[in-house]
Coordinates of C-alpha atoms in Angstrom, one line a residue:
X1 CA 32.9 -93.8 15.4
X2 CA 29.4 -94.6 13.9
X3 CA 27.4 -92.0 12.3
X4 CA 23.4 -92.0 11.5
X5 CA 22.7 -94.8 8.9
X6 CA 26.1 -96.7 9.3
X7 CA 25.4 -97.4 12.8
X8 CA 21.8 -98.9 11.8
X9 CA 23.3 -100.6 9.0
X10 CA 25.9 -102.3 11.2
X11 CA 23.1 -103.1 14.0
X12 CA 21.2 -105.1 11.4
X13 CA 24.2 -107.1 10.3
X14 CA 24.4 -105.2 6.6
X15 CA 27.3 -104.6 4.5
X16 CA 28.0 -101.0 3.7
X17 CA 26.9 -101.7 -0.2
X18 CA 23.5 -103.6 1.1
X19 CA 20.5 -101.3 0.8
X20 CA 18.7 -100.5 4.0
X21 CA 15.2 -102.0 4.3
X22 CA 12.2 -100.0 5.4
X23 CA 12.8 -100.0 9.5
X24 CA 9.0 -100.1 9.9
X25 CA 8.7 -103.8 8.3
X26 CA 11.8 -104.8 10.7
X27 CA 10.9 -107.3 13.4
X28 CA 11.2 -105.0 16.7
X29 CA 12.9 -107.9 18.7
X30 CA 15.4 -108.5 15.9
X31 CA 16.0 -105.1 15.8
X32 CA 16.4 -104.4 19.5
X33 CA 18.6 -107.3 19.8
X34 CA 20.9 -106.3 17.6
X35 CA 20.8 -102.6 18.8
X36 CA 21.7 -104.0 22.2
X37 CA 24.8 -105.6 20.6
X38 CA 25.9 -102.2 19.3
X39 CA 25.3 -100.1 22.3
X40 CA 26.5 -102.7 24.8
X41 CA 27.2 -100.4 28.4
X42 CA 30.8 -100.9 29.2
X43 CA 31.6 -102.5 32.5
X44 CA 31.6 -100.2 35.5
X45 CA 29.4 -97.4 33.7
X46 CA 26.3 -96.0 35.7
X47 CA 24.6 -92.5 35.0
X48 CA 24.9 -90.9 38.5
X49 CA 21.6 -90.4 40.4
X50 CA 20.5 -86.8 41.9
X51 CA 21.5 -88.0 45.6
X52 CA 25.0 -89.0 44.4
X53 CA 25.2 -85.5 42.8
X54 CA 24.1 -84.0 45.7
X55 CA 26.6 -85.7 48.1
X56 CA 29.5 -84.6 45.7
X57 CA 28.3 -80.9 45.7
X58 CA 27.7 -80.7 49.3
X59 CA 30.6 -82.7 50.3
X60 CA 33.0 -80.4 48.0
X61 CA 31.3 -77.2 49.7
X62 CA 31.8 -78.7 53.3
X63 CA 35.8 -79.6 52.2
X64 CA 36.2 -75.6 51.0
X65 CA 34.4 -74.3 54.1
X66 CA 36.3 -76.8 56.5
X67 CA 39.7 -75.4 55.4
X68 CA 38.4 -72.0 55.3
X69 CA 37.6 -72.3 58.9
X70 CA 40.8 -73.9 59.9
X71 CA 42.6 -71.2 58.2
X72 CA 40.6 -68.6 59.9
X73 CA 41.3 -70.6 63.2
X74 CA 45.0 -70.2 62.4
X75 CA 44.6 -66.5 62.0
X76 CA 43.2 -66.2 65.4
X77 CA 45.5 -68.4 67.3
X78 CA 48.8 -67.3 65.7
X79 CA 47.8 -63.7 64.2
X80 CA 49.8 -62.5 61.0
X81 CA 51.7 -59.2 60.9
X82 CA 49.1 -56.5 59.9
X83 CA 49.5 -55.4 56.4
X84 CA 52.3 -57.7 55.5
X85 CA 50.4 -61.2 54.9
X86 CA 47.4 -62.5 53.2
X87 CA 44.6 -64.1 55.6
X88 CA 45.7 -67.5 56.3
X89 CA 41.7 -68.5 55.6
X90 CA 42.0 -66.8 51.8
X91 CA 44.9 -69.2 51.5
X92 CA 43.3 -72.4 52.6
X93 CA 40.2 -71.7 50.5
X94 CA 42.3 -71.1 47.2
X95 CA 44.5 -74.3 47.7
X96 CA 41.3 -76.4 48.7
X97 CA 39.2 -75.0 45.7
X98 CA 42.1 -75.7 43.3
X99 CA 42.0 -79.4 44.6
X100 CA 38.5 -79.9 43.7
X101 CA 39.1 -78.2 40.1
X102 CA 41.0 -81.2 38.6
X103 CA 38.2 -83.8 39.1
X104 CA 35.7 -81.0 37.8
X105 CA 37.2 -80.8 34.6
X106 CA 37.9 -85.0 34.1
X107 CA 34.4 -85.8 35.6
X108 CA 31.2 -85.5 33.7
X109 CA 29.5 -82.1 33.9
X110 CA 26.2 -83.1 32.1
X111 CA 24.4 -85.8 31.4
X112 CA 21.7 -85.8 28.6
X113 CA 19.5 -89.3 28.0
X114 CA 17.6 -89.1 24.8
X115 CA 15.7 -91.8 23.1
X116 CA 13.2 -91.6 20.1
X117 CA 10.6 -93.9 19.8
X118 CA 8.7 -94.8 16.4
X119 CA 5.0 -94.4 17.1
X120 CA 4.4 -96.6 14.1
X121 CA 6.9 -99.5 14.8
X122 CA 7.5 -99.1 18.5
X123 CA 11.5 -99.1 17.5
X124 CA 13.3 -96.9 20.4
X125 CA 16.6 -95.5 19.1
X126 CA 19.1 -93.7 21.4
X127 CA 19.9 -90.5 20.0
X128 CA 23.5 -90.1 20.9
X129 CA 24.6 -93.8 20.5
X130 CA 24.5 -93.4 16.7
X131 CA 26.2 -90.1 16.6
X132 CA 29.2 -90.3 18.9
X133 CA 29.0 -93.7 20.5
X134 CA 28.8 -92.7 23.7
X135 CA 28.7 -95.3 26.3
X136 CA 25.1 -96.4 27.7
X137 CA 23.5 -94.4 24.9
X138 CA 23.5 -91.2 26.8
X139 CA 25.6 -87.8 26.3
X140 CA 28.1 -88.1 29.5
X141 CA 30.1 -85.0 28.7
X142 CA 33.1 -83.9 30.6
X143 CA 35.1 -80.5 30.0
X144 CA 38.0 -82.5 29.1
X145 CA 35.9 -84.8 26.9
X146 CA 34.5 -82.3 25.0
X147 CA 37.8 -80.5 24.3
X148 CA 39.1 -83.7 23.1
X149 CA 36.1 -84.2 20.9
X150 CA 36.3 -80.9 19.3
X151 CA 40.1 -80.6 18.9
X152 CA 41.3 -79.1 16.8
X153 CA 38.4 -76.9 15.9
X154 CA 38.1 -73.5 17.1
X155 CA 35.2 -74.6 19.7
X156 CA 37.8 -76.9 21.4
X157 CA 40.1 -73.7 22.2
X158 CA 36.9 -71.6 23.1
X159 CA 36.1 -74.4 25.7
X160 CA 39.9 -74.9 27.0
X161 CA 40.5 -71.0 27.2
X162 CA 37.5 -70.6 29.5
X163 CA 37.9 -74.2 31.5
X164 CA 41.6 -74.4 31.4
X165 CA 43.6 -71.4 30.6
X166 CA 41.8 -68.9 33.0
X167 CA 41.9 -70.8 36.1
X168 CA 45.9 -71.3 35.1
X169 CA 46.3 -67.5 35.0
X170 CA 44.1 -67.2 38.3
X171 CA 46.6 -69.4 39.9
X172 CA 49.9 -67.5 38.4
X173 CA 48.1 -64.4 39.8
X174 CA 47.3 -65.9 43.4
X175 CA 51.0 -67.0 43.7
X176 CA 52.4 -63.6 42.6
X177 CA 50.1 -61.9 45.0
X178 CA 51.1 -64.2 47.9
X179 CA 55.0 -63.6 46.9
X180 CA 54.4 -59.7 47.2
X181 CA 52.5 -59.8 50.4
X182 CA 54.7 -62.4 52.1
X183 CA 58.2 -62.0 51.0
X184 CA 58.4 -58.5 49.5
X185 CA 59.4 -55.2 51.4
X186 CA 56.3 -52.8 51.3
X187 CA 57.2 -49.7 49.4
X188 CA 55.3 -47.6 46.9
X189 CA 56.6 -49.5 44.1
X190 CA 55.4 -53.1 45.5
X191 CA 52.0 -51.8 46.7
X192 CA 51.3 -50.2 43.0
X193 CA 52.2 -53.8 42.0
X194 CA 50.2 -55.5 44.6
X195 CA 47.2 -53.3 43.5
X196 CA 47.6 -54.0 39.9
X197 CA 47.7 -57.8 40.3
X198 CA 44.8 -57.8 42.6
X199 CA 42.4 -55.9 40.2
X200 CA 43.6 -58.1 37.4
X201 CA 42.9 -61.3 39.4
X202 CA 39.5 -59.8 40.5
X203 CA 38.6 -59.2 36.7
X204 CA 39.7 -62.6 35.8
X205 CA 38.4 -64.6 38.5
X206 CA 34.8 -65.1 37.5
X207 CA 35.9 -65.9 33.6
X208 CA 36.3 -69.4 34.3
X209 CA 32.5 -69.6 34.5
X210 CA 31.0 -69.1 31.1
X211 CA 31.0 -73.1 30.7
X212 CA 28.8 -73.6 33.7
X213 CA 26.1 -70.8 32.4
X214 CA 26.5 -72.9 29.0
X215 CA 25.4 -76.2 30.9
X216 CA 22.9 -74.4 32.8
X217 CA 21.4 -73.3 29.2
X218 CA 21.6 -76.8 27.7
X219 CA 19.9 -78.4 30.9
X220 CA 16.8 -76.0 30.5
X221 CA 16.9 -76.5 26.5
X222 CA 17.4 -80.5 26.5
X223 CA 14.4 -80.5 29.1
X224 CA 12.4 -79.1 26.6
X225 CA 13.2 -81.2 24.0
X226 CA 11.1 -84.2 25.5
X227 CA 8.1 -85.1 23.7
X228 CA 6.3 -87.9 25.1
X229 CA 5.9 -90.8 23.8
X230 CA 8.1 -90.1 20.8
X231 CA 10.9 -88.4 22.1
X232 CA 12.2 -89.0 25.8
X233 CA 14.8 -86.6 27.0
X234 CA 16.3 -86.6 30.7
X235 CA 19.2 -84.2 31.2
X236 CA 20.9 -83.6 34.7
X237 CA 23.9 -81.5 35.8
X238 CA 26.6 -84.2 37.2
X239 CA 29.3 -83.9 39.8
X240 CA 31.8 -82.4 37.5
X241 CA 29.6 -79.4 37.6
X242 CA 29.2 -79.7 41.1
X243 CA 32.9 -79.9 41.9
X244 CA 33.7 -76.9 39.3
X245 CA 31.3 -74.6 40.6
X246 CA 32.6 -75.0 44.2
X247 CA 36.1 -74.2 42.8
X248 CA 35.0 -71.2 40.8
X249 CA 33.1 -69.4 43.4
X250 CA 35.7 -70.3 46.1
X251 CA 38.5 -68.7 44.2
X252 CA 36.2 -65.9 43.2
X253 CA 35.4 -65.1 46.8
X254 CA 38.8 -65.5 47.7
X255 CA 40.2 -63.0 45.1
X256 CA 37.7 -60.3 46.7
X257 CA 38.9 -60.9 50.1
X258 CA 42.7 -60.4 49.3
X259 CA 43.4 -57.0 50.9
X260 CA 45.0 -54.7 48.1
X261 CA 46.4 -52.0 51.0
X262 CA 43.7 -49.6 49.8
X263 CA 42.2 -48.5 53.0
X264 CA 38.2 -48.4 53.2
X265 CA 36.5 -45.3 53.6
X266 CA 34.6 -45.6 56.9
X267 CA 31.5 -43.5 57.7
X268 CA 32.2 -40.1 59.1
X269 CA 35.7 -40.0 57.9
X270 CA 36.5 -37.3 55.0
X271 CA 38.6 -37.1 51.7
X272 CA 41.4 -35.3 53.9
X273 CA 41.7 -38.2 56.0
X274 CA 43.0 -40.4 53.1
X275 CA 45.9 -37.8 53.0
X276 CA 47.3 -38.6 56.5
X277 CA 50.3 -40.9 56.8
X278 CA 49.8 -44.2 58.0
X279 CA 51.9 -44.8 61.0
X280 CA 52.0 -48.7 60.3
X281 CA 52.8 -48.0 56.3
X282 CA 55.8 -46.5 54.8
X283 CA 53.6 -44.9 52.0
X284 CA 50.2 -42.8 52.0
X285 CA 47.3 -43.9 50.1
X286 CA 47.8 -40.8 47.9
X287 CA 51.4 -41.9 47.3
X288 CA 50.3 -45.1 46.5
X289 CA 47.5 -43.8 44.2
X290 CA 50.3 -41.7 42.3
X291 CA 52.2 -44.7 41.5
X292 CA 49.6 -46.1 39.7
X293 CA 47.9 -43.3 38.3
X294 CA 50.0 -40.0 38.1
X295 CA 48.0 -37.1 39.9
X296 CA 46.8 -34.6 37.3
X297 CA 48.0 -31.2 37.8
X298 CA 44.6 -29.7 37.0
X299 CA 41.1 -31.0 37.9
X300 CA 40.5 -32.4 34.4
X301 CA 39.1 -35.8 33.6
X302 CA 41.9 -38.4 32.2
X303 CA 38.9 -40.6 31.4
X304 CA 36.0 -38.8 30.0
X305 CA 32.7 -39.7 31.0
X306 CA 29.6 -38.0 30.0
X307 CA 29.3 -36.8 33.7
X308 CA 31.7 -34.2 33.0
X309 CA 29.1 -32.8 30.8
X310 CA 26.2 -32.8 32.9
X311 CA 28.2 -31.8 36.0
X312 CA 27.7 -32.9 39.6
X313 CA 24.4 -31.3 40.1
X314 CA 22.6 -33.3 37.4
X315 CA 24.5 -36.6 38.2
X316 CA 21.7 -38.2 40.0
X317 CA 19.2 -37.7 37.6
X318 CA 21.1 -38.8 34.8
X319 CA 22.1 -42.1 36.9
X320 CA 18.2 -42.4 37.9
X321 CA 17.5 -42.4 34.2
X322 CA 20.2 -45.1 33.3
X323 CA 19.0 -47.4 36.0
X324 CA 15.2 -47.1 34.9
X325 CA 16.3 -48.1 31.4
X326 CA 18.5 -51.0 32.8
X327 CA 15.5 -52.1 34.9
X328 CA 13.2 -52.3 32.0
X329 CA 15.7 -54.0 29.7
X330 CA 16.2 -56.5 32.5
X331 CA 12.7 -57.4 32.8
X332 CA 11.9 -57.7 29.3
X333 CA 15.1 -60.2 28.9
X334 CA 13.5 -62.1 32.2
X335 CA 9.9 -62.2 30.5
X336 CA 11.3 -63.2 26.9
X337 CA 12.9 -66.3 25.7
X338 CA 16.5 -65.7 25.0
X339 CA 17.4 -69.2 23.2
X340 CA 15.4 -72.1 21.6
X341 CA 16.7 -75.6 20.6
X342 CA 15.2 -77.8 17.9
X343 CA 15.5 -81.4 17.7
X344 CA 15.1 -83.2 14.1
X345 CA 15.4 -86.9 14.7
X346 CA 14.4 -87.4 10.9
X347 CA 17.5 -85.6 9.8
X348 CA 19.5 -87.7 12.2
X349 CA 17.8 -90.9 10.9
X350 CA 17.6 -90.4 7.6
X351 CA 20.9 -88.9 6.7
X352 CA 21.6 -86.8 3.4
X353 CA 20.7 -90.3 1.0
X354 CA 18.5 -92.4 3.1
X355 CA 15.2 -92.3 1.6
X356 CA 13.9 -95.5 3.3
X357 CA 13.9 -93.5 6.8
X358 CA 11.2 -91.4 5.8
X359 CA 8.6 -93.9 6.8
X360 CA 9.4 -93.2 10.4
X361 CA 6.6 -91.0 12.2
X362 CA 8.9 -89.2 14.9
X363 CA 8.1 -85.6 14.9
X364 CA 10.3 -82.7 15.2
X365 CA 10.4 -81.3 18.6
X366 CA 12.0 -78.4 20.9
X367 CA 11.1 -75.2 22.6
X368 CA 12.4 -71.9 23.9
X369 CA 13.4 -70.8 27.2
X370 CA 15.3 -67.6 29.3
X371 CA 16.6 -66.4 32.3
X372 CA 13.2 -65.9 33.8
X373 CA 12.1 -69.6 33.3
X374 CA 15.2 -71.1 34.5
X375 CA 15.2 -68.9 37.5
X376 CA 11.4 -69.7 38.2
X377 CA 12.1 -73.5 38.0
X378 CA 15.1 -73.3 39.9
X379 CA 13.4 -71.6 42.9
X380 CA 10.3 -73.9 43.0
X381 CA 12.7 -76.8 43.3
X382 CA 14.5 -75.2 45.9
X383 CA 12.3 -76.3 48.8
X384 CA 13.1 -80.1 47.7
X385 CA 17.0 -79.4 47.9
X386 CA 17.3 -80.6 44.2
X387 CA 21.1 -80.0 44.0
X388 CA 20.5 -78.7 40.3
X389 CA 18.2 -76.1 41.4
X390 CA 20.5 -75.0 44.3
X391 CA 23.2 -74.7 41.7
X392 CA 21.3 -72.7 39.0
X393 CA 19.8 -70.4 41.8
X394 CA 23.7 -69.7 42.9
X395 CA 24.4 -68.9 39.4
X396 CA 21.5 -67.0 37.8
X397 CA 19.6 -65.6 40.8
X398 CA 22.6 -64.4 43.3
X399 CA 25.4 -63.9 40.8
X400 CA 24.0 -63.0 37.6
X401 CA 21.0 -60.8 38.8
X402 CA 21.6 -60.2 42.4
X403 CA 24.9 -58.7 42.3
X404 CA 24.4 -56.6 39.2
X405 CA 21.4 -54.8 40.6
X406 CA 23.2 -54.1 43.9
X407 CA 26.0 -52.5 41.5
X408 CA 23.4 -50.4 39.8
X409 CA 22.0 -49.2 43.3
X410 CA 25.2 -48.7 44.9
X411 CA 26.2 -46.5 42.0
X412 CA 23.0 -44.3 41.9
X413 CA 23.5 -43.9 45.7
X414 CA 26.8 -42.6 45.3
X415 CA 25.3 -40.3 42.6
X416 CA 22.8 -39.1 45.3
X417 CA 25.5 -38.0 47.6
X418 CA 27.5 -36.3 44.9
X419 CA 24.4 -34.2 43.8
X420 CA 23.7 -33.5 47.5
X421 CA 27.2 -31.9 48.1
X422 CA 26.5 -29.2 45.6
X423 CA 26.2 -25.8 47.0
X424 CA 26.9 -27.1 50.6
X425 CA 29.4 -26.0 53.2
X426 CA 32.9 -27.2 53.1
X427 CA 32.9 -29.9 55.7
X428 CA 29.3 -31.4 54.6
X429 CA 30.7 -31.4 51.0
X430 CA 33.6 -33.5 52.0
X431 CA 31.4 -35.7 54.2
X432 CA 29.1 -36.3 51.2
X433 CA 31.9 -36.8 48.7
X434 CA 33.3 -39.4 51.3
X435 CA 30.1 -41.4 51.3
X436 CA 30.0 -41.2 47.7
X437 CA 33.6 -42.7 47.3
X438 CA 32.4 -45.4 50.1
X439 CA 29.4 -46.6 47.7
X440 CA 31.8 -46.5 44.8
X441 CA 34.0 -49.1 46.7
X442 CA 30.9 -51.2 47.5
X443 CA 29.9 -51.1 43.6
X444 CA 33.4 -52.2 42.7
X445 CA 32.7 -55.2 44.7
X446 CA 29.4 -56.2 43.3
X447 CA 31.0 -55.3 39.9
X448 CA 33.7 -58.1 40.4
X449 CA 31.0 -60.5 41.5
X450 CA 28.0 -59.6 39.1
X451 CA 28.1 -62.3 36.1
X452 CA 25.4 -61.1 33.7
X453 CA 28.5 -60.7 31.1
X454 CA 29.4 -64.4 32.0
X455 CA 26.0 -65.5 31.5
X456 CA 26.2 -63.8 27.8
X457 CA 29.3 -65.3 26.9
X458 CA 28.5 -68.5 28.5
X459 CA 25.3 -68.5 26.0
X460 CA 27.2 -68.0 23.1
X461 CA 29.8 -70.8 24.1
X462 CA 26.8 -73.1 24.6
X463 CA 25.7 -72.2 21.1
X464 CA 28.9 -72.6 19.5
X465 CA 29.8 -76.0 21.1
X466 CA 26.2 -77.7 20.2
X467 CA 26.3 -76.3 16.8
X468 CA 29.9 -78.0 16.6
X469 CA 29.4 -81.2 18.6
X470 CA 25.7 -82.0 18.2
X471 CA 24.4 -80.9 15.0
X472 CA 25.0 -83.9 13.5
X473 CA 22.8 -85.7 15.8
X474 CA 19.8 -83.3 14.9
X475 CA 20.2 -80.6 17.8
X476 CA 20.4 -77.0 16.9
X477 CA 20.4 -74.2 19.2
X478 CA 20.0 -70.6 18.4
X479 CA 19.2 -67.2 19.9
X480 CA 16.0 -65.4 20.2
X481 CA 14.8 -61.8 20.5
X482 CA 15.4 -61.5 24.1
X483 CA 18.9 -61.6 24.1
X484 CA 18.9 -58.1 22.4
X485 CA 17.8 -56.8 25.7
X486 CA 20.5 -58.7 27.9
X487 CA 23.2 -57.0 25.8
X488 CA 21.2 -53.7 26.5
X489 CA 20.8 -54.3 30.2
X490 CA 24.5 -55.5 30.6
X491 CA 25.9 -52.5 28.3
X492 CA 23.8 -49.8 30.1
X493 CA 25.7 -51.4 33.4
X494 CA 29.0 -51.5 32.4
X495 CA 28.5 -47.8 31.0
X496 CA 27.2 -46.4 34.1
X497 CA 29.9 -48.2 36.0
X498 CA 32.6 -46.8 34.6
X499 CA 31.2 -43.6 34.0
X500 CA 30.1 -43.0 37.8
X501 CA 32.9 -44.7 39.3
X502 CA 35.7 -42.7 36.9
X503 CA 33.9 -39.6 37.8
X504 CA 34.0 -39.9 41.7
X505 CA 37.6 -41.7 41.7
X506 CA 39.2 -38.8 39.4
X507 CA 37.6 -36.0 41.8
X508 CA 38.7 -37.6 44.6
X509 CA 42.0 -38.5 43.1
X510 CA 41.7 -41.9 43.4
X511 CA 42.9 -44.5 40.7
X512 CA 40.3 -44.7 38.1
X513 CA 38.9 -48.2 36.7

């Protein structure tokens, strides 16, 4: 592997002990000829075009949807026993998604072409060829490739955990849930075990996505490095990203669709309805809940939240205050820069001891960006069906922002019904609490799908892996002050969700989250 001045010395045919000449005095034709020999593109190597990547993405999406449709058709033609089986369309969705995961790990997830041109001499230097000896002078990175490159450093274990270990854990949980639903007799013990495994599956499901957010961040920042005519940068999300994204979203939706034997509270029902014995079941929901969380003898909180201090009457004003602070913090996070990248080509060319490279006139470049800018660019390119814009919109607009806000609004509506139940008649009070519990169920669903926390972890992963793999090539990534408001918004989101849901669940004698 050739680094910095060693690669240039080899390209010019110089020995290790020979002094490097001033690059500005080397004939450009001789330099380009020597450089072409050093960075010869291997046979069969090419950079995928956006149309090719779009075909991979929509093809993978079509495969998962087709398998899901066939599973649904199977359910309609041969209905499974109610309450005994996982819907077959969920199984086919999981299987097809995991089939796409393996090429998603092996194929390149991001491709970056960075070339540096010295305005004085006209010499063009590919940024990555001298550092990592990438084929075709470009960074063509796959998840498996970056793990091997960084191994045995801690950054490789970080990428491997989210990219390989978490999907394996999800698969084990899927298999265990399938066994409990298909081959186990329904008892209070198996129902409790099923609910436990489903809750863990839903929690784990989105945590194979941080690396996807890391590449979305790098896509934006590598694009800002470009400074024509001295620095040319062209980043694209490649087919590996498309395949892994379809796998991640497919398994996430499948985990949410798996029934956990807890009946949903329908409009018009009351809390007393939950205590009735289900004729098709051997246990009641109250007994199932007791198998997980023992029923307290007194109406006291087993999981303390500040709503036990404020009480039911003031629950809505407190939740509205938290919602307001959340929206302000999120708005500031969207308006401000969250991270920045600096490219120092002189450092990469000079090395610590090469004084002769100081004559090159390539300036430092870089820029800063954030969620708002990424979201704006994705939405403006959506009309042209730019596949990178479609994938960024899915991750940033829908999962990161959309479901997080829906969770907060559902919790606020639940608090509204609790506050309105104060000093009401018994039947009205039960109806209000039933509606509050219903919106808490919705909030749990949105919480499983929201990815603001995954975005934060993905940003950290992108910074660690960039510093570990590309700092020697002159690329430096750092956080900006806007990340403070992202952490604040997510902290308020988690605190509000835990406080509201646990308060209502414990009042209704449901398992706390």
